[in-house]
Coordinates of C-alpha atoms in Angstrom, one line a residue:
X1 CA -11.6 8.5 -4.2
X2 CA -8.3 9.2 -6.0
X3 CA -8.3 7.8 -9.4
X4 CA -5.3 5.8 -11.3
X5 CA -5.0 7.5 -15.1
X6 CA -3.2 5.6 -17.8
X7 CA -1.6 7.7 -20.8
X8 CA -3.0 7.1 -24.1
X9 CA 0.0 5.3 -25.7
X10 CA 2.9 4.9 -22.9
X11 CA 1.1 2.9 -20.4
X12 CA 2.6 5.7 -17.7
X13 CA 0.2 6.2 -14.9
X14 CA -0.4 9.0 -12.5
X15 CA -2.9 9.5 -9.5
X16 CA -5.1 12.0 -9.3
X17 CA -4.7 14.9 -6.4
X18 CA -5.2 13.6 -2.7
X19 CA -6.6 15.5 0.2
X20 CA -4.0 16.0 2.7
X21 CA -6.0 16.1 5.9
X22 CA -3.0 16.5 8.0
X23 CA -1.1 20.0 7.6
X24 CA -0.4 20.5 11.4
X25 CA 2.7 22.8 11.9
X26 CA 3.7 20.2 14.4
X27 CA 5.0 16.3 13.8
X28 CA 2.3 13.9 14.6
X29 CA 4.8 11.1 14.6
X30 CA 6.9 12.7 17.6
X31 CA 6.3 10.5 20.9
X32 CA 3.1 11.6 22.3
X33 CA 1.2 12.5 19.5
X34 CA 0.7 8.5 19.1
X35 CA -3.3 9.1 19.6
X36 CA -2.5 11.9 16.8
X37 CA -2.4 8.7 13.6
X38 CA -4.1 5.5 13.2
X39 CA -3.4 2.5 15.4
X40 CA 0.0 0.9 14.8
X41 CA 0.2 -2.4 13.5
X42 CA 3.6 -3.5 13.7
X43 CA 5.4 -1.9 17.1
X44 CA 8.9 -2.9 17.7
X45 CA 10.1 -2.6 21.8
X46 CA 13.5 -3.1 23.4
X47 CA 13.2 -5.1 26.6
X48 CA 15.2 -6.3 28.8
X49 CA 15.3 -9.7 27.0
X50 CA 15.1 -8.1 23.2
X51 CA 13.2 -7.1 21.1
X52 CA 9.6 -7.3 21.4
X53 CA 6.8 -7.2 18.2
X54 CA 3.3 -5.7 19.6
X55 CA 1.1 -3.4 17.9
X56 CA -1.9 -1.0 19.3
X57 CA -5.4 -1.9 19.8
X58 CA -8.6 0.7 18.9
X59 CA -8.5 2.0 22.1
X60 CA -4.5 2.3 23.6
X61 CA -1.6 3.4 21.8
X62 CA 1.6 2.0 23.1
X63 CA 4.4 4.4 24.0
X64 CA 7.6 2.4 24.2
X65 CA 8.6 1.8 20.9
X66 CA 11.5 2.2 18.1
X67 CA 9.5 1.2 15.0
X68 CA 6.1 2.0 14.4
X69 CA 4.0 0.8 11.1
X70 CA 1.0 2.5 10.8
X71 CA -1.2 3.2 7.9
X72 CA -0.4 6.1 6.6
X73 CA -2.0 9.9 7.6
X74 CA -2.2 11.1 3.8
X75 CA -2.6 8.2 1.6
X76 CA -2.2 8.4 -1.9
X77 CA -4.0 4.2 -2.2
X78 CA -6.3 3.5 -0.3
X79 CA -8.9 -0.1 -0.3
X80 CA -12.0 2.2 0.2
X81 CA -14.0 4.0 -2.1
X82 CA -16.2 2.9 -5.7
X83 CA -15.2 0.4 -7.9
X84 CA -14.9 2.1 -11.5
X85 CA -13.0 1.5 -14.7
X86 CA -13.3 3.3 -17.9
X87 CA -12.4 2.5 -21.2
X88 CA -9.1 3.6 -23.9
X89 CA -8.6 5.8 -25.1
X90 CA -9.1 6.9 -21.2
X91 CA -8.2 4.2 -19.2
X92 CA -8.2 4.6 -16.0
X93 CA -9.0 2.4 -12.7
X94 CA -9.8 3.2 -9.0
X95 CA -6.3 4.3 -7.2
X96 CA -6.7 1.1 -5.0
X97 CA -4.1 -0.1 -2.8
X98 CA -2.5 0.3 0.9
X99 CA -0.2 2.9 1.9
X100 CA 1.9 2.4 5.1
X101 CA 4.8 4.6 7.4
X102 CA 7.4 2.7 8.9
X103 CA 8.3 5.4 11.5
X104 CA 12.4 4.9 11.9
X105 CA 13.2 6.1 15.6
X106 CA 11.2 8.8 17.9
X107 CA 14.3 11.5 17.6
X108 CA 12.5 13.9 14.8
X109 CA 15.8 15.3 14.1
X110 CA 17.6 12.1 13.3
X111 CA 17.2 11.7 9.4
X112 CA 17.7 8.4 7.9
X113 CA 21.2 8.8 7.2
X114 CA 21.5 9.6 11.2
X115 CA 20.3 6.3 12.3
X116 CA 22.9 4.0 13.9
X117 CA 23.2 0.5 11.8
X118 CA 21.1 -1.3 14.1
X119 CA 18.0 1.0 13.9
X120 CA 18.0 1.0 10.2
X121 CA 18.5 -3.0 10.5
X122 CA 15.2 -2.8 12.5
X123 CA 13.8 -0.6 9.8
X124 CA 14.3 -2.9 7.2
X125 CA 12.8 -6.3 8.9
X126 CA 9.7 -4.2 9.6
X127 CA 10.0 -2.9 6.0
X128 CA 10.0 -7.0 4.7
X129 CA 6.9 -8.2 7.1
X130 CA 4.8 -4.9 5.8
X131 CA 5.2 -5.8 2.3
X132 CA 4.4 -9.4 2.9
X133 CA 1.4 -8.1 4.5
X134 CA 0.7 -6.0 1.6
X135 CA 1.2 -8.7 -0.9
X136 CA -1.1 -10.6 0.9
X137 CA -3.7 -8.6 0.3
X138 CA -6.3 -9.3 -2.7
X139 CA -6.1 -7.3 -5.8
X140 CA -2.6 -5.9 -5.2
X141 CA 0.3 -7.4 -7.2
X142 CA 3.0 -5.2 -6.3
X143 CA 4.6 -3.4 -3.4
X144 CA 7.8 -1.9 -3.0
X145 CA 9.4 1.0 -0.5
X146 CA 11.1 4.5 -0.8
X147 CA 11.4 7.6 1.2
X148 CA 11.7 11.3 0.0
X149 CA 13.9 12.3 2.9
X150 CA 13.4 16.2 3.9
X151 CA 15.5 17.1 7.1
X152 CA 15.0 20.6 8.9
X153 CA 11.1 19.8 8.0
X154 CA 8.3 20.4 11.1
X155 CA 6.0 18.4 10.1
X156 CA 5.4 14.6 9.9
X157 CA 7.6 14.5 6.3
X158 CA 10.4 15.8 8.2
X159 CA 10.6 13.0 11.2
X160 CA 12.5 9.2 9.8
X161 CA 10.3 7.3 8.0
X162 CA 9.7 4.9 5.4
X163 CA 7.0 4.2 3.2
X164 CA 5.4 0.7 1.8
X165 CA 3.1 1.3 -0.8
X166 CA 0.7 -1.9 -2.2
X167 CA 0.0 -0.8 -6.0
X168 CA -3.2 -2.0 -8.1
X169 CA -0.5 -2.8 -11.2
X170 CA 3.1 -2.7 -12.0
X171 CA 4.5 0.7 -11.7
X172 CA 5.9 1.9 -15.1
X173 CA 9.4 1.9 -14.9
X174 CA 9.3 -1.7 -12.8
X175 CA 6.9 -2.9 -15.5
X176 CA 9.9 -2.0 -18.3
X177 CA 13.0 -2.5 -16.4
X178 CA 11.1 -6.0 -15.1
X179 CA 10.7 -6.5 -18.9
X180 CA 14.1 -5.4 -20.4
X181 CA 15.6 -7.6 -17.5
X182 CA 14.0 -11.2 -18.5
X183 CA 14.7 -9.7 -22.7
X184 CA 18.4 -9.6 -21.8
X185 CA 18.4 -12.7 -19.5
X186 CA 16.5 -14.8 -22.2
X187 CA 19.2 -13.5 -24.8
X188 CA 22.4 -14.0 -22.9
X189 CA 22.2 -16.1 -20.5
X190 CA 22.9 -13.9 -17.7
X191 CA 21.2 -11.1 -15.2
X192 CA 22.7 -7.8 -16.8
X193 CA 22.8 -6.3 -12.8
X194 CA 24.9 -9.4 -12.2
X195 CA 27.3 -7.9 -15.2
X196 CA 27.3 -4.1 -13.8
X197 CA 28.5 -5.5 -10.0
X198 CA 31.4 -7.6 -11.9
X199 CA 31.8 -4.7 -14.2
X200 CA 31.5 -2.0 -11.4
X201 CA 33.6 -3.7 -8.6
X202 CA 36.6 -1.7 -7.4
X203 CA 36.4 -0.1 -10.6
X204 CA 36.2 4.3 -10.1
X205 CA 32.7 4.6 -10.0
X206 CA 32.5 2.3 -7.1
X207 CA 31.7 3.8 -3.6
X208 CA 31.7 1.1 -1.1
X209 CA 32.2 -2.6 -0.8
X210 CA 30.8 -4.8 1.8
X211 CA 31.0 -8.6 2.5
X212 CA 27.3 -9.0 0.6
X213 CA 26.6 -5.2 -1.4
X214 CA 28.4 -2.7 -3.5
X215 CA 27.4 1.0 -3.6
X216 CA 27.7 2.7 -7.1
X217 CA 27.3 5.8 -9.4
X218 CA 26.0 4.3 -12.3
X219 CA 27.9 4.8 -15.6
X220 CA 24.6 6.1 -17.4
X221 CA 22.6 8.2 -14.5
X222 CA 19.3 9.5 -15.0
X223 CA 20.1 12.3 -12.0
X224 CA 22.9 14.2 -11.1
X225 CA 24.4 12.3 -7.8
X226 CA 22.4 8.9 -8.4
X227 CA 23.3 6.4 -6.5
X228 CA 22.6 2.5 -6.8
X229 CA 23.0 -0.7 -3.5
X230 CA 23.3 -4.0 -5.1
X231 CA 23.6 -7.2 -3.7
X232 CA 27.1 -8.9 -4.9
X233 CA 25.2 -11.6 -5.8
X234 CA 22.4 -12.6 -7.6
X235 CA 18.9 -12.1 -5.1
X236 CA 15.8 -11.7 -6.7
X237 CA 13.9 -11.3 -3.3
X238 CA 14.7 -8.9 -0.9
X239 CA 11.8 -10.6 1.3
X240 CA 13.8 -13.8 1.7
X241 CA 17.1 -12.0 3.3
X242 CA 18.7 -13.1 6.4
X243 CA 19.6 -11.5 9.6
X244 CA 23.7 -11.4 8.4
X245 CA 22.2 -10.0 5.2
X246 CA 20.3 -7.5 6.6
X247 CA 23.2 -6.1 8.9
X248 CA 25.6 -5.8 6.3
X249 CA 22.5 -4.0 4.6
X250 CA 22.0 -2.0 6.9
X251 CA 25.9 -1.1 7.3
X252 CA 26.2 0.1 3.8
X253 CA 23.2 1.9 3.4
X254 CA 23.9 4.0 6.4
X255 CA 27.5 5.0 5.3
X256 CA 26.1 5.6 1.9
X257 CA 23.8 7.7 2.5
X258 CA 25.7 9.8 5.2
X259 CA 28.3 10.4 2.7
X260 CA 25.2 11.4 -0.1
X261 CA 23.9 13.9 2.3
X262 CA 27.4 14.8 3.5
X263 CA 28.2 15.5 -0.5
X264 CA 24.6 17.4 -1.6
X265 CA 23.5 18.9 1.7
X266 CA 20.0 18.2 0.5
X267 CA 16.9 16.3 0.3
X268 CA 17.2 13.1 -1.5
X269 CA 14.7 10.0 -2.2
X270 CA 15.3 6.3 -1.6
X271 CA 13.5 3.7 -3.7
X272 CA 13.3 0.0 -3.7
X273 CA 13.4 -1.7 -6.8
X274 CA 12.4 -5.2 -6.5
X275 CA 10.8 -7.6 -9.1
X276 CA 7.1 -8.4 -8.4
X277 CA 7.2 -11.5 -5.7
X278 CA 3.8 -13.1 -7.3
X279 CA 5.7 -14.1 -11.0
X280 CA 8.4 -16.5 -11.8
X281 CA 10.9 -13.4 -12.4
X282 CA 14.2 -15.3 -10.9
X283 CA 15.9 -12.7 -13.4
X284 CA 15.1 -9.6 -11.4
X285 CA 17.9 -8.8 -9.7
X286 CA 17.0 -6.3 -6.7
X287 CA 18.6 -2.5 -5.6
X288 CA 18.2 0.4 -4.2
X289 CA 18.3 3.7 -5.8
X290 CA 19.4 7.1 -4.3
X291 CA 19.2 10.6 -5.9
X292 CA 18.0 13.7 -4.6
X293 CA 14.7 14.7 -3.5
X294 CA 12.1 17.9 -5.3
X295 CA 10.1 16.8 -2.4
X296 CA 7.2 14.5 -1.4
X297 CA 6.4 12.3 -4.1
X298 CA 9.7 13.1 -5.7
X299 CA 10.4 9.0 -5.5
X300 CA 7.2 8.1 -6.9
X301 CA 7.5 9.7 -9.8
X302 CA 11.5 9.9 -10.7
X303 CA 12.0 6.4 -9.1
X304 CA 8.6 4.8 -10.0
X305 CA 7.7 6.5 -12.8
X306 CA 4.3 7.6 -11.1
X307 CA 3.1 10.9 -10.9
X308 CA 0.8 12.4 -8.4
X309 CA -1.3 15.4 -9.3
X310 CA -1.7 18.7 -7.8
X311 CA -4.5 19.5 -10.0
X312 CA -7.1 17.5 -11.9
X313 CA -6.4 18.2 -15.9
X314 CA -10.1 18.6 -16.5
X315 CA -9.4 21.9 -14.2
X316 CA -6.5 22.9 -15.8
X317 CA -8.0 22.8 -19.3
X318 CA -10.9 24.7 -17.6
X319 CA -8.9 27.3 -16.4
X320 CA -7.0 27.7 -19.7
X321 CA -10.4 28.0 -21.4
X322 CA -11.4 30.4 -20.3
X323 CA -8.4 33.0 -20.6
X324 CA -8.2 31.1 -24.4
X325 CA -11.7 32.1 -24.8
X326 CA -10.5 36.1 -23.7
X327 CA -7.8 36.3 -25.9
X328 CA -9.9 34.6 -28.8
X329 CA -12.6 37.5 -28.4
X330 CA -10.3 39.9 -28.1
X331 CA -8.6 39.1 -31.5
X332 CA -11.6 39.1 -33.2
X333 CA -13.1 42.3 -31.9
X334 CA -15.9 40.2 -29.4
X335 CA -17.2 41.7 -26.4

């Protein structure tokens, strides 16, 4: 089981390496490779009279669909495995948690800046009701989503999809910026994100303006072509939007991001922030970060602040150890 590593003074956290079992040169989330993933549990169908919410059973995938939630192929969290904690100054905790795909459309080629409003409108109510389901779950007190977005890709990480992932703790950098937020509230009376949007609107760093959300490039950004999505006004949940909410959400995301991948021509990632849903924390004031991708994982760890291994250290240091050891000898004369 993957294993959840706290640093010795920081409180940063990374996981250590998963197995990827699935390294097929082909997508297994194309239509007709259905049988290829684990059962879905949220399936969104367009009949004749709307839209229709189903989900698989053990034994039949369904094959009509434009939204399926699944859990996800190569988890980095799963709810299996030993329960074991150690000790500072080497804290660390089982990697416990769920990990979901919300699979955006069955065109592979379609990235998520491709898909019309309405698509990414049904992305985002299946992205609410999988983290409520997450949240629901014992022993996990956070959930958020984000997407490293990588088109031209074969595999699965190049079809549209978004990931839900339930967390065992606060992520770093949701953990201070959930902090610094209720500091600032308690000191001035007001949500700072509520300050930037006033500050922000129609000013040049603006990018769009819609009836309910602004798109920005933040005056202090921590990557070259950042981008923020706030909400006008002050929300703390993104769980409790409406439909009209979610269209206008849906509108300005869209044109965002076509014009961010329009701009860089790249990969980029997509995170979620959102205050944890279990505390009183009506300061949090929720967005959505853009900024481009290194890859998978790329919005865990520059969004999150959670790093994923390639390599347990323990190897690492072996591996130096034993060329130290070489040179060592070799300086003092030791065969």
């Amino acid at each position: 089981m993957t294993e959840l590593r706290v640093d010795y003074i920081s409180g940063f956290f990374c996981i250590t390496p998963i197995f990827q079992a699935h390294r097929e040169p082909f997508c297994i989330f194309c239509p007709g490779n259905e049988e290829k993933t684990p059962p879905a549990e949220l399936i969104f169908q367009h009949k004749k009279f709307g839209l229709v919410k189903t989900m698989d059973t053990p034994d039949y995938r369904e094959k009509n669909w434009s939204i399926r939630v699944i859990r996800h192929v190569d988890p980095i969290l799963t709810k299996e495995g030993e329960v074991k904690y150690s000790p500072e100054p080497f804290s660390s905790e089982p990697a416990r948690g769920m990990h979901y795909a919300i699979i955006t459309g069955q065109d592979h080629d379609k990235a998520l800046h491709d898909l019309s409003p309405n698509q990414i409108s049904e992305a985002l109510i299946a992205t609410q009701e999988t983290i409520k389901k997450v949240l629901s779950s014992k022993g996990i007190p956070y959930a958020t989503a984000l997407a490293d977005v990588i088109p031209n890709e074969k595999t699965y990480l190049g079809h549209p999809h978004l990931e839900v992932i339930g967390f065992p703790a606060l992520p770093p950098f949701i953990k201070n910026e959930t902090s610094l937020v209720k500091t600032i509230f308690e000191e001035t009376g007001s949500c700072p994100y509520c300050r930037i949007v006033a500050a922000e609107k129609n000013g040049p760093r603006q990018i769009l303006a819609t009836n309910y959300y602004i798109s920005i490039v933040p005056w202090s950004p921590k990557h070259d072509y950042e981008v923020w999505i706030l909400p006008l006004k002050h929300q703390r949940s993104f769980l409790r939007l409406t439909q009209k909410e979610i269209r206008d959400l849906s509108l300005i995301l869209k044109t965002t991001l076509k014009a961010f991948y329009g701009t860089t021509g790249g990969p980029y990632s997509f995170v979620l922030h959102i205050g944890p849903e279990r505390r009183s924390n009506y300061q949090f004031h929720w967005y959505i970060q853009v900024f481009p991708s290194r890859g998978r994982f790329s919005a865990l760890e520059k969004g999150l602040g959670v790093k994923v291994l390639e390599l347990l250290p323990e190897k690492i240091a072996d591996q130096l150890s034993r060329k130290a050891r070489k040179e060592i000898a070799n300086l003092v004369g030791v065969k």
